Short mmCIF file of C-alpha atoms in Angstrom, two decimals:
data_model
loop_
_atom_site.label_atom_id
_atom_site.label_comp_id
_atom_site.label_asym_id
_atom_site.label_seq_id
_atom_site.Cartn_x
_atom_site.Cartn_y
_atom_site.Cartn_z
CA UNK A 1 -10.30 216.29 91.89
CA UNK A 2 -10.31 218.15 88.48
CA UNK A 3 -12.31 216.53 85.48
CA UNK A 4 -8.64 216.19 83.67
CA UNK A 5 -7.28 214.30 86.99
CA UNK A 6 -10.63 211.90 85.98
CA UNK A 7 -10.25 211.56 82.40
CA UNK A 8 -6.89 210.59 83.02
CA UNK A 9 -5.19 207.02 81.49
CA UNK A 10 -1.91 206.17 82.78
CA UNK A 11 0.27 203.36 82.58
CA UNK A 12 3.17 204.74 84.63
CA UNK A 13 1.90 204.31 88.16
CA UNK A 14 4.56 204.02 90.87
CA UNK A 15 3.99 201.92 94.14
CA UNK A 16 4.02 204.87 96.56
CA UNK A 17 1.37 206.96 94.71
CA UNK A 18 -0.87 203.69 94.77
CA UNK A 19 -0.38 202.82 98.53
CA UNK A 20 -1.43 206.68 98.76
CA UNK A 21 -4.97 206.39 97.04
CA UNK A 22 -5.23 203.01 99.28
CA UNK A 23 -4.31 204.72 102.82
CA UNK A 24 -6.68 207.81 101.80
CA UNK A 25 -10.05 208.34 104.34
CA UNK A 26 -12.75 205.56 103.01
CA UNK A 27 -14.75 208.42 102.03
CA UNK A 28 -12.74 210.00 99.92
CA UNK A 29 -11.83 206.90 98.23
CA UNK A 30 -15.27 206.24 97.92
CA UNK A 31 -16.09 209.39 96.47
CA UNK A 32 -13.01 209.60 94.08
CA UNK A 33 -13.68 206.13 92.44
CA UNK A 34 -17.36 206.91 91.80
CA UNK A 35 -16.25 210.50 90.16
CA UNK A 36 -13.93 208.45 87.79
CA UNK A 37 -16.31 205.51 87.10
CA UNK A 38 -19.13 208.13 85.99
CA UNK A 39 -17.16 210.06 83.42
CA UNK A 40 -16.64 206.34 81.76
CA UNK A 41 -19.62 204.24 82.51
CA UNK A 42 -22.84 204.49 83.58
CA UNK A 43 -23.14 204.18 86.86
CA UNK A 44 -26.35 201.52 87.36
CA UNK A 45 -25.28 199.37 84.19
CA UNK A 46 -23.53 196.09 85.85
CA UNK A 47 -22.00 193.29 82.99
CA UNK A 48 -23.34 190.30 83.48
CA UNK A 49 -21.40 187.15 82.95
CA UNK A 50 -21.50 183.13 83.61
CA UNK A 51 -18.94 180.79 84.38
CA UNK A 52 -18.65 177.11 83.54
CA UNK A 53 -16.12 174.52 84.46
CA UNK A 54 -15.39 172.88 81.09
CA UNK A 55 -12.43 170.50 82.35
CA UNK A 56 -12.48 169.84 86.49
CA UNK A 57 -9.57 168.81 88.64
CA UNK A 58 -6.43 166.94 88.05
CA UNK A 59 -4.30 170.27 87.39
CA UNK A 60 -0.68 170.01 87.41
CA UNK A 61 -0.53 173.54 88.81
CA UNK A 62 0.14 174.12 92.45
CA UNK A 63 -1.33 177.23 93.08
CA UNK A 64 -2.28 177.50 96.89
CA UNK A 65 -5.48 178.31 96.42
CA UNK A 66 -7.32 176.18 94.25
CA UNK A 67 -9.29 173.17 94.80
CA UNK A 68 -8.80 172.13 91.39
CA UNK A 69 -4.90 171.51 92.10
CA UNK A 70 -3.88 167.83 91.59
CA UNK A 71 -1.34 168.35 94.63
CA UNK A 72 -3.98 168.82 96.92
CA UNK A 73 -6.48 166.47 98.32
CA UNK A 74 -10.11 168.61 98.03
CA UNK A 75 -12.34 166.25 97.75
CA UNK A 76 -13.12 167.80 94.17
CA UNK A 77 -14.13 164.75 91.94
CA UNK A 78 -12.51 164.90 88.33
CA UNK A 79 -14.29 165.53 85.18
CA UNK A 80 -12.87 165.01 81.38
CA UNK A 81 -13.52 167.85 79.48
CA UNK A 82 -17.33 168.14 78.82
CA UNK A 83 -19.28 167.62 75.32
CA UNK A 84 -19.33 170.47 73.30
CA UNK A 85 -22.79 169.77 73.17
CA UNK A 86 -23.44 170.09 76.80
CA UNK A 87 -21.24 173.18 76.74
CA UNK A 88 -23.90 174.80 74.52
CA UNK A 89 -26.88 173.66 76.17
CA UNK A 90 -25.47 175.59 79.44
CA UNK A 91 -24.71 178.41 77.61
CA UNK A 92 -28.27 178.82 75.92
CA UNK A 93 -29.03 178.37 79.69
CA UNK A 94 -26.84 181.36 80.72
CA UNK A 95 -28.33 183.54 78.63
CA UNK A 96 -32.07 182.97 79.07
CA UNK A 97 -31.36 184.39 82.12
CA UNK A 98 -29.66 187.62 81.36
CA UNK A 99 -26.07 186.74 81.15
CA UNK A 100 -23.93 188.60 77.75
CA UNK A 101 -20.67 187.10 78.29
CA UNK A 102 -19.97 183.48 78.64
CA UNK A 103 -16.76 182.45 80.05
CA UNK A 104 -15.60 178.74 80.14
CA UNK A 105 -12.95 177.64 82.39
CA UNK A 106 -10.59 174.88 82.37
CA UNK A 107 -8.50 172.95 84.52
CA UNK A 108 -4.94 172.98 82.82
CA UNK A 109 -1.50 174.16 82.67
CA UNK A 110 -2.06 174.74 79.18
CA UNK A 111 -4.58 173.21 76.26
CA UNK A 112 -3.59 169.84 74.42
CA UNK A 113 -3.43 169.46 70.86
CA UNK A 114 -6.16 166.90 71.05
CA UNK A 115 -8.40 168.88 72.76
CA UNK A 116 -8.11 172.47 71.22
CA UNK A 117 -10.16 171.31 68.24
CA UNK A 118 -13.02 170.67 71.02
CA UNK A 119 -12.66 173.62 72.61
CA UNK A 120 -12.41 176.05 69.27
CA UNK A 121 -16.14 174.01 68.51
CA UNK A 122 -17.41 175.67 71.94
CA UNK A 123 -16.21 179.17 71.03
CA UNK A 124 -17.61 179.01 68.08
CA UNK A 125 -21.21 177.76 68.97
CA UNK A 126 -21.33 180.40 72.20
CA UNK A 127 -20.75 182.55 69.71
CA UNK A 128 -23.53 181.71 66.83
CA UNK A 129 -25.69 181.62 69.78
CA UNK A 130 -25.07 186.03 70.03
CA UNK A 131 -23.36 185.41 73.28
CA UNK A 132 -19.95 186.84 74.32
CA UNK A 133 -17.24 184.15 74.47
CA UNK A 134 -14.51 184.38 77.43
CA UNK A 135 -12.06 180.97 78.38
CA UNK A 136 -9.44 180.29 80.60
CA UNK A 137 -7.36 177.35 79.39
CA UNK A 138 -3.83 178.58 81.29
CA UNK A 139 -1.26 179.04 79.36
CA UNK A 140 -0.89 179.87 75.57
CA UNK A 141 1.64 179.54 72.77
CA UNK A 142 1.35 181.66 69.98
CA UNK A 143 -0.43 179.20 67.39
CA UNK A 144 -3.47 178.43 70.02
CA UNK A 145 -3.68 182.06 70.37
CA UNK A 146 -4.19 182.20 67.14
CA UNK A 147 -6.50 179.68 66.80
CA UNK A 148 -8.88 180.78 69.75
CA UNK A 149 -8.79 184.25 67.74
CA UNK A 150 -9.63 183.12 64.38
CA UNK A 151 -11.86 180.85 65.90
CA UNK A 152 -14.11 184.16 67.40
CA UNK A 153 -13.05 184.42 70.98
CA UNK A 154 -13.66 187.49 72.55
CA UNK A 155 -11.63 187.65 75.55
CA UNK A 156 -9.24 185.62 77.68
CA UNK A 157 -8.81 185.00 81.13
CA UNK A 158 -5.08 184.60 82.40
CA UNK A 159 -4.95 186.29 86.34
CA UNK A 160 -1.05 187.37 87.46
CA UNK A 161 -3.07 186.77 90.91
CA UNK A 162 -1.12 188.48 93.06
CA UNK A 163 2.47 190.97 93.10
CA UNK A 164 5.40 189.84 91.18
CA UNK A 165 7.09 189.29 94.69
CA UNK A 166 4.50 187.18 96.37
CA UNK A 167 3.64 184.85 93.70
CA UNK A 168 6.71 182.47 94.11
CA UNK A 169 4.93 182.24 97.99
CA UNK A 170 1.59 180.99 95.74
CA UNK A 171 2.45 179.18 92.94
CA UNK A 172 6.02 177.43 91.94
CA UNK A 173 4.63 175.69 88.66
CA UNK A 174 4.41 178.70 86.51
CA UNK A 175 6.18 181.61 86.41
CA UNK A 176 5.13 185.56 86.55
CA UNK A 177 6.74 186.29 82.97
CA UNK A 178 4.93 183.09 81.75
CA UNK A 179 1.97 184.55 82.85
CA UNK A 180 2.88 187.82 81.42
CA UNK A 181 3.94 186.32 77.99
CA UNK A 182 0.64 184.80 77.72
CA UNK A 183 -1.50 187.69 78.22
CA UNK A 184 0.89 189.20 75.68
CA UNK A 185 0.47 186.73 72.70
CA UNK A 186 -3.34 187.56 73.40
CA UNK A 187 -3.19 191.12 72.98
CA UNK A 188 -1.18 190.50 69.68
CA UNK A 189 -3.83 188.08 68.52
CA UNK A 190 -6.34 190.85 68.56
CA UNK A 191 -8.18 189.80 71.83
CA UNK A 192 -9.30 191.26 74.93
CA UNK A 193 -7.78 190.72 78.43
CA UNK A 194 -9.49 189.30 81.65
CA UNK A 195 -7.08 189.22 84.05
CA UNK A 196 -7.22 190.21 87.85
CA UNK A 197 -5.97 188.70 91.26
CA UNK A 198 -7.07 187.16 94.93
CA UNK A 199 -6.97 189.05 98.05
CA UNK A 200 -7.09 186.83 101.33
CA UNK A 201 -3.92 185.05 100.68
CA UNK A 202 -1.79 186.34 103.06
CA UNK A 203 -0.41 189.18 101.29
CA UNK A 204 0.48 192.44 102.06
CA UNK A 205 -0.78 196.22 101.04
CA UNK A 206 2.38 196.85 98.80
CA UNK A 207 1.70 193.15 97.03
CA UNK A 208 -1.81 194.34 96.56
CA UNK A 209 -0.57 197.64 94.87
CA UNK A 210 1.99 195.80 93.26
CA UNK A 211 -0.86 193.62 91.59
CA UNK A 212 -2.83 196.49 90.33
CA UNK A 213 0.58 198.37 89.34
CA UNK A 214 1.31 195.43 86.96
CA UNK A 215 -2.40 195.42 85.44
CA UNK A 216 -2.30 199.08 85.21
CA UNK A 217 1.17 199.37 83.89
CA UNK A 218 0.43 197.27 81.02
CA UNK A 219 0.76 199.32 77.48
CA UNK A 220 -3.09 198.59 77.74
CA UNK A 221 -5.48 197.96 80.49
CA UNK A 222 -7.33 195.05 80.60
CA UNK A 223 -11.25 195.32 79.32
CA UNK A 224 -11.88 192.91 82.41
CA UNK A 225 -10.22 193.09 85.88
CA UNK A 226 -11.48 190.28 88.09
CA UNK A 227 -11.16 190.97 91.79
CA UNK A 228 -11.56 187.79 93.68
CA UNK A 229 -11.79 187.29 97.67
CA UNK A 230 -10.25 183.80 98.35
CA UNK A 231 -12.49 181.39 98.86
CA UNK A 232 -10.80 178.56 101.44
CA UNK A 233 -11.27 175.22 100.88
CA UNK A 234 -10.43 173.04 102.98
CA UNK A 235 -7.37 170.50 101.77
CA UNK A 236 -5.65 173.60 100.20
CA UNK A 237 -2.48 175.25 101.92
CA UNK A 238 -4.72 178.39 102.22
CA UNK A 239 -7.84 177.16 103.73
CA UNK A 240 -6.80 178.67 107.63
CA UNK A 241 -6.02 182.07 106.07
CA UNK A 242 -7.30 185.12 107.73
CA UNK A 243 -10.37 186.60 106.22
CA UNK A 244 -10.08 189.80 104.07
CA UNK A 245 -11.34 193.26 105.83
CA UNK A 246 -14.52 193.97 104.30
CA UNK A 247 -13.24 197.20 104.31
CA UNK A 248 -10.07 196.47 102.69
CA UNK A 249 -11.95 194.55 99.98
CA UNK A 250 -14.10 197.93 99.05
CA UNK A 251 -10.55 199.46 98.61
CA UNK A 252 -8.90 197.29 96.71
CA UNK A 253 -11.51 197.35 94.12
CA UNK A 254 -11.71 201.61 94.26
CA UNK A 255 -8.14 201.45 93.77
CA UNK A 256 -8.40 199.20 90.59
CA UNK A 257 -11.43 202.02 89.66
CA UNK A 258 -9.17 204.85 89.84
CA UNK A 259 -6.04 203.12 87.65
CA UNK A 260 -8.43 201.59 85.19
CA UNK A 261 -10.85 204.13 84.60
CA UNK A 262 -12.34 202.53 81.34
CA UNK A 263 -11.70 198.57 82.56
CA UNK A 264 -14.94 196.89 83.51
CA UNK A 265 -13.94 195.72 87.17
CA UNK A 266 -15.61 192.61 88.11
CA UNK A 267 -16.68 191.49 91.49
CA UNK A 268 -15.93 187.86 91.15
CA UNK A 269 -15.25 184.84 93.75
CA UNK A 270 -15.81 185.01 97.41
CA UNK A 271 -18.85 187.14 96.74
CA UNK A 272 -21.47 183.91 98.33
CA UNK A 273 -19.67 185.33 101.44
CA UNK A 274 -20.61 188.64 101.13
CA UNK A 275 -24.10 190.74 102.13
CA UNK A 276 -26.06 192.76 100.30
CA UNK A 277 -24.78 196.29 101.94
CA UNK A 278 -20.94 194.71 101.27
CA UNK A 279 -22.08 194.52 97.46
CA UNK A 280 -23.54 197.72 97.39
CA UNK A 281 -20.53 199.32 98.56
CA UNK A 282 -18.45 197.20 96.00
CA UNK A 283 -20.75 198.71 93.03
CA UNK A 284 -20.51 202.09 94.92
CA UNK A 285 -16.81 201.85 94.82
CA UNK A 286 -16.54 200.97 90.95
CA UNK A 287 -17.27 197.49 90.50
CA UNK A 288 -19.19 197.02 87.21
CA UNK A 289 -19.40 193.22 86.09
CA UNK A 290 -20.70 189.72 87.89
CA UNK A 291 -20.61 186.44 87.56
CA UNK A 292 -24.06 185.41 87.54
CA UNK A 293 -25.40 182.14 88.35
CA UNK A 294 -24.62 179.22 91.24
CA UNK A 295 -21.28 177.47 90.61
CA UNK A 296 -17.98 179.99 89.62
CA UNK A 297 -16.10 176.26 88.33
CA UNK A 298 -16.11 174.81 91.90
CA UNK A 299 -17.12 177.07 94.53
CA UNK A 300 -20.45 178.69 95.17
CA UNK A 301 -22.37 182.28 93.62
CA UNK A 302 -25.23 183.87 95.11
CA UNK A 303 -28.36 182.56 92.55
CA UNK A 304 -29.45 184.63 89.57
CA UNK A 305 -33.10 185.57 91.43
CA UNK A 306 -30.94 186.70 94.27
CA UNK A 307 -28.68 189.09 92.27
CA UNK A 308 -31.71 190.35 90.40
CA UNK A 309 -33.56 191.51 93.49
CA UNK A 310 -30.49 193.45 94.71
CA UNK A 311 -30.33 194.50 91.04
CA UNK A 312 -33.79 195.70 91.70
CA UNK A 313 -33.64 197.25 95.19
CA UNK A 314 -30.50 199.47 93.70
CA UNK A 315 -32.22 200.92 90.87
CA UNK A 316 -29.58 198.73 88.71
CA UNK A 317 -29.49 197.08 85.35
CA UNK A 318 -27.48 194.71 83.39
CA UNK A 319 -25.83 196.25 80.85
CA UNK A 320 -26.77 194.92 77.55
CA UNK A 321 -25.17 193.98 74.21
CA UNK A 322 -25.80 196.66 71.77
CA UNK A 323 -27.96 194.63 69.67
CA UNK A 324 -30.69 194.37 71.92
CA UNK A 325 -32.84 197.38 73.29
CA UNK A 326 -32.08 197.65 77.10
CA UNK A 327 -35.76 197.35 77.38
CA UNK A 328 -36.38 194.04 75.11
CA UNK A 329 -33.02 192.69 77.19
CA UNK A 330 -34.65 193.22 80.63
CA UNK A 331 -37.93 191.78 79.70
CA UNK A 332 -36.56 188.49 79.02
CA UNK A 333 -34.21 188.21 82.16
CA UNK A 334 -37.26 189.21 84.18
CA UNK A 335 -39.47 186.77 82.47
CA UNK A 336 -36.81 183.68 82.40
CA UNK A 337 -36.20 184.56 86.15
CA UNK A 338 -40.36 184.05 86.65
CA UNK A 339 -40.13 180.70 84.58
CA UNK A 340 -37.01 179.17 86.03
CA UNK A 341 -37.00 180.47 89.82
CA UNK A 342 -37.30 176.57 90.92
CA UNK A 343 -35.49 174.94 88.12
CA UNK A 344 -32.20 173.76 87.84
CA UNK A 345 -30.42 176.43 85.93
CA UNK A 346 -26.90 175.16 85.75
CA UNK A 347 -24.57 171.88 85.15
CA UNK A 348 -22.62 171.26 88.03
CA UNK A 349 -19.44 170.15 86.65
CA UNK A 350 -17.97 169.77 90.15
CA UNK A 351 -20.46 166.66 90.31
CA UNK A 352 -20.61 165.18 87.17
#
């Protein structure tokens, strides 16, 4: 492959050249998605991010997959959106032990008017605390857009979660351009994009190009691409699915690599289910952001100490905001890892 065929940013993929890269030998998929991700990144930097549930259960949504659906009987025990206060406290948390982004999730088809001033508060004191600021609210109109902008938030989290002609098969409560139109009216606002899909939900190969295609196709990547493995909870429609290839995982994620050279591709849920040779493969193959920390809104993470040893027995680092030396940065995380090891390092909003 020629250093022009890696430099390369397209946004006119087609679905048989992407079903090509997938169906190439594992090597040479391998070995193509590393070539890209070095001419844009380093190659032992990983971004480190946490996750909070702000707002648990009750969601109008039906999407098959989540516990957090109020058509489906989980188990999950419902929580009011949480103090801005307490939202804070977790984030100070987050980053004591190494994470840069914060990312705060909540369980709605779209924000009220009496609760976005709440939730503009939270952006703004994850931000004053030199943190990154990420949320996932569902859908937008134009004017919260806006406000989340204005407000300081860096990026926003809206997943088309699967190929345009799956989804109705997922979800029925939201439609694809909805989705679309949102991640749209975030662009415009001046933010970034977080937005990714699921594999494990009974899809096919052309639905998983088809995801990718739509991400890719977009007249700008997304700075984040979230690749999740489903995780199946039981109560859901999904919970009996098949599980995912391991393999098939590694090449969905070299795929994303390869059509979004300069996208930070995260390895996100399902990874409590995965070894450490699985993830080494997965940073091997392109994959250059966690979620760091125990709970991803419901379902379990592998623990910060856990992710720093593996960190450690690659040779990798987390990449650090540009206001800190690297060296300063990895101090602390090693020294808050020495000091909280045993402690109880984050809310479980799941429980509250």
């Amino acid at each position: 492959m020629s250093a022009s065929t890696i430099a390369t940013t397209r946004h006119d993929w087609a679905l048989g050249e992407v079903k090509a890269l997938f169906q190439q030998p594992f090597n040479d998929l391998l070995f193509q998605a590393q070539s890209v991700h070095r001419a844009h990144f380093d190659p032992n930097r990983v971004q480190v991010s946490t996750l909070l549930s702000i707002k648990t259960g009750a969601c109008p949504e039906d999407c098959k997959y989540c516990p957090q659906s109020g058509h489906y009987n989980t188990g999950l025990e419902k929580q009011k959106l949480m103090e801005v206060q307490k939202v804070l406290e977790e984030a100070a948390r987050a980053k004591a032990i190494g994470s840069t982004r914060f990312c705060m999730g909540a369980a709605w088809k779209h924000p009220s008017a009496k609760d976005m001033p709440y939730v503009l508060e939270m952006v703004k004191g994850v931000k004053a605390l030199g943190l990154e600021t990420c949320m996932t609210l569902g859908k937008l109109d134009r004017d919260q857009t806006a406000a989340l902008a204005q407000a300081g938030l860096d990026y926003y989290n809206h997943n088309l979660d699967t190929s345009p002609d799956f989804y109705t098969s997922i979800i029925t409560t939201r439609t694809y351009s909805e989705r679309l139109q949102t991640l749209a009216y975030v662009r415009d606002a001046g933010m970034k994009i977080c937005s990714g899909g699921i594999l494990g939900m009974g899809e096919s190969l052309d639905d998983r190009a088809g995801l990718l295609i739509q991400l890719a196709n977009l007249p700008e990547h997304p700075e984040s691409v979230p690749i999740n493995m489903l995780v199946k909870v039981a109560g859901t429609p999904l919970a009996n699915e098949e599980d995912v290839d391991p393999f098939d995982f590694i090449r969905m994620l070299a795929v994303a690599r390869i059509l979004m050279p300069k996208s930070h591709v995260r390895l996100s849920a399902g990874r409590e289910q995965m070894n450490e040779q699985m993830q080494a493969l997965a940073f091997m193959a392109g994959a250059n952001s966690i979620f760091y920390g125990e709970k991803l809104l419901t379902t379990a993470n592998p623990q910060a100490d856990k992710d720093m040893q593996l960190f450690a027995r690659l040779g990798i680092k987390p990449e650090a905001r540009e206001e800190h030396a690297d060296e300063v940065h990895q101090a602390a995380i090693e020294q808050a890892l020495v000091e909280q090891r045993s402690s109880e390092l984050f809310y479980d909003a799941a429980s509250a």
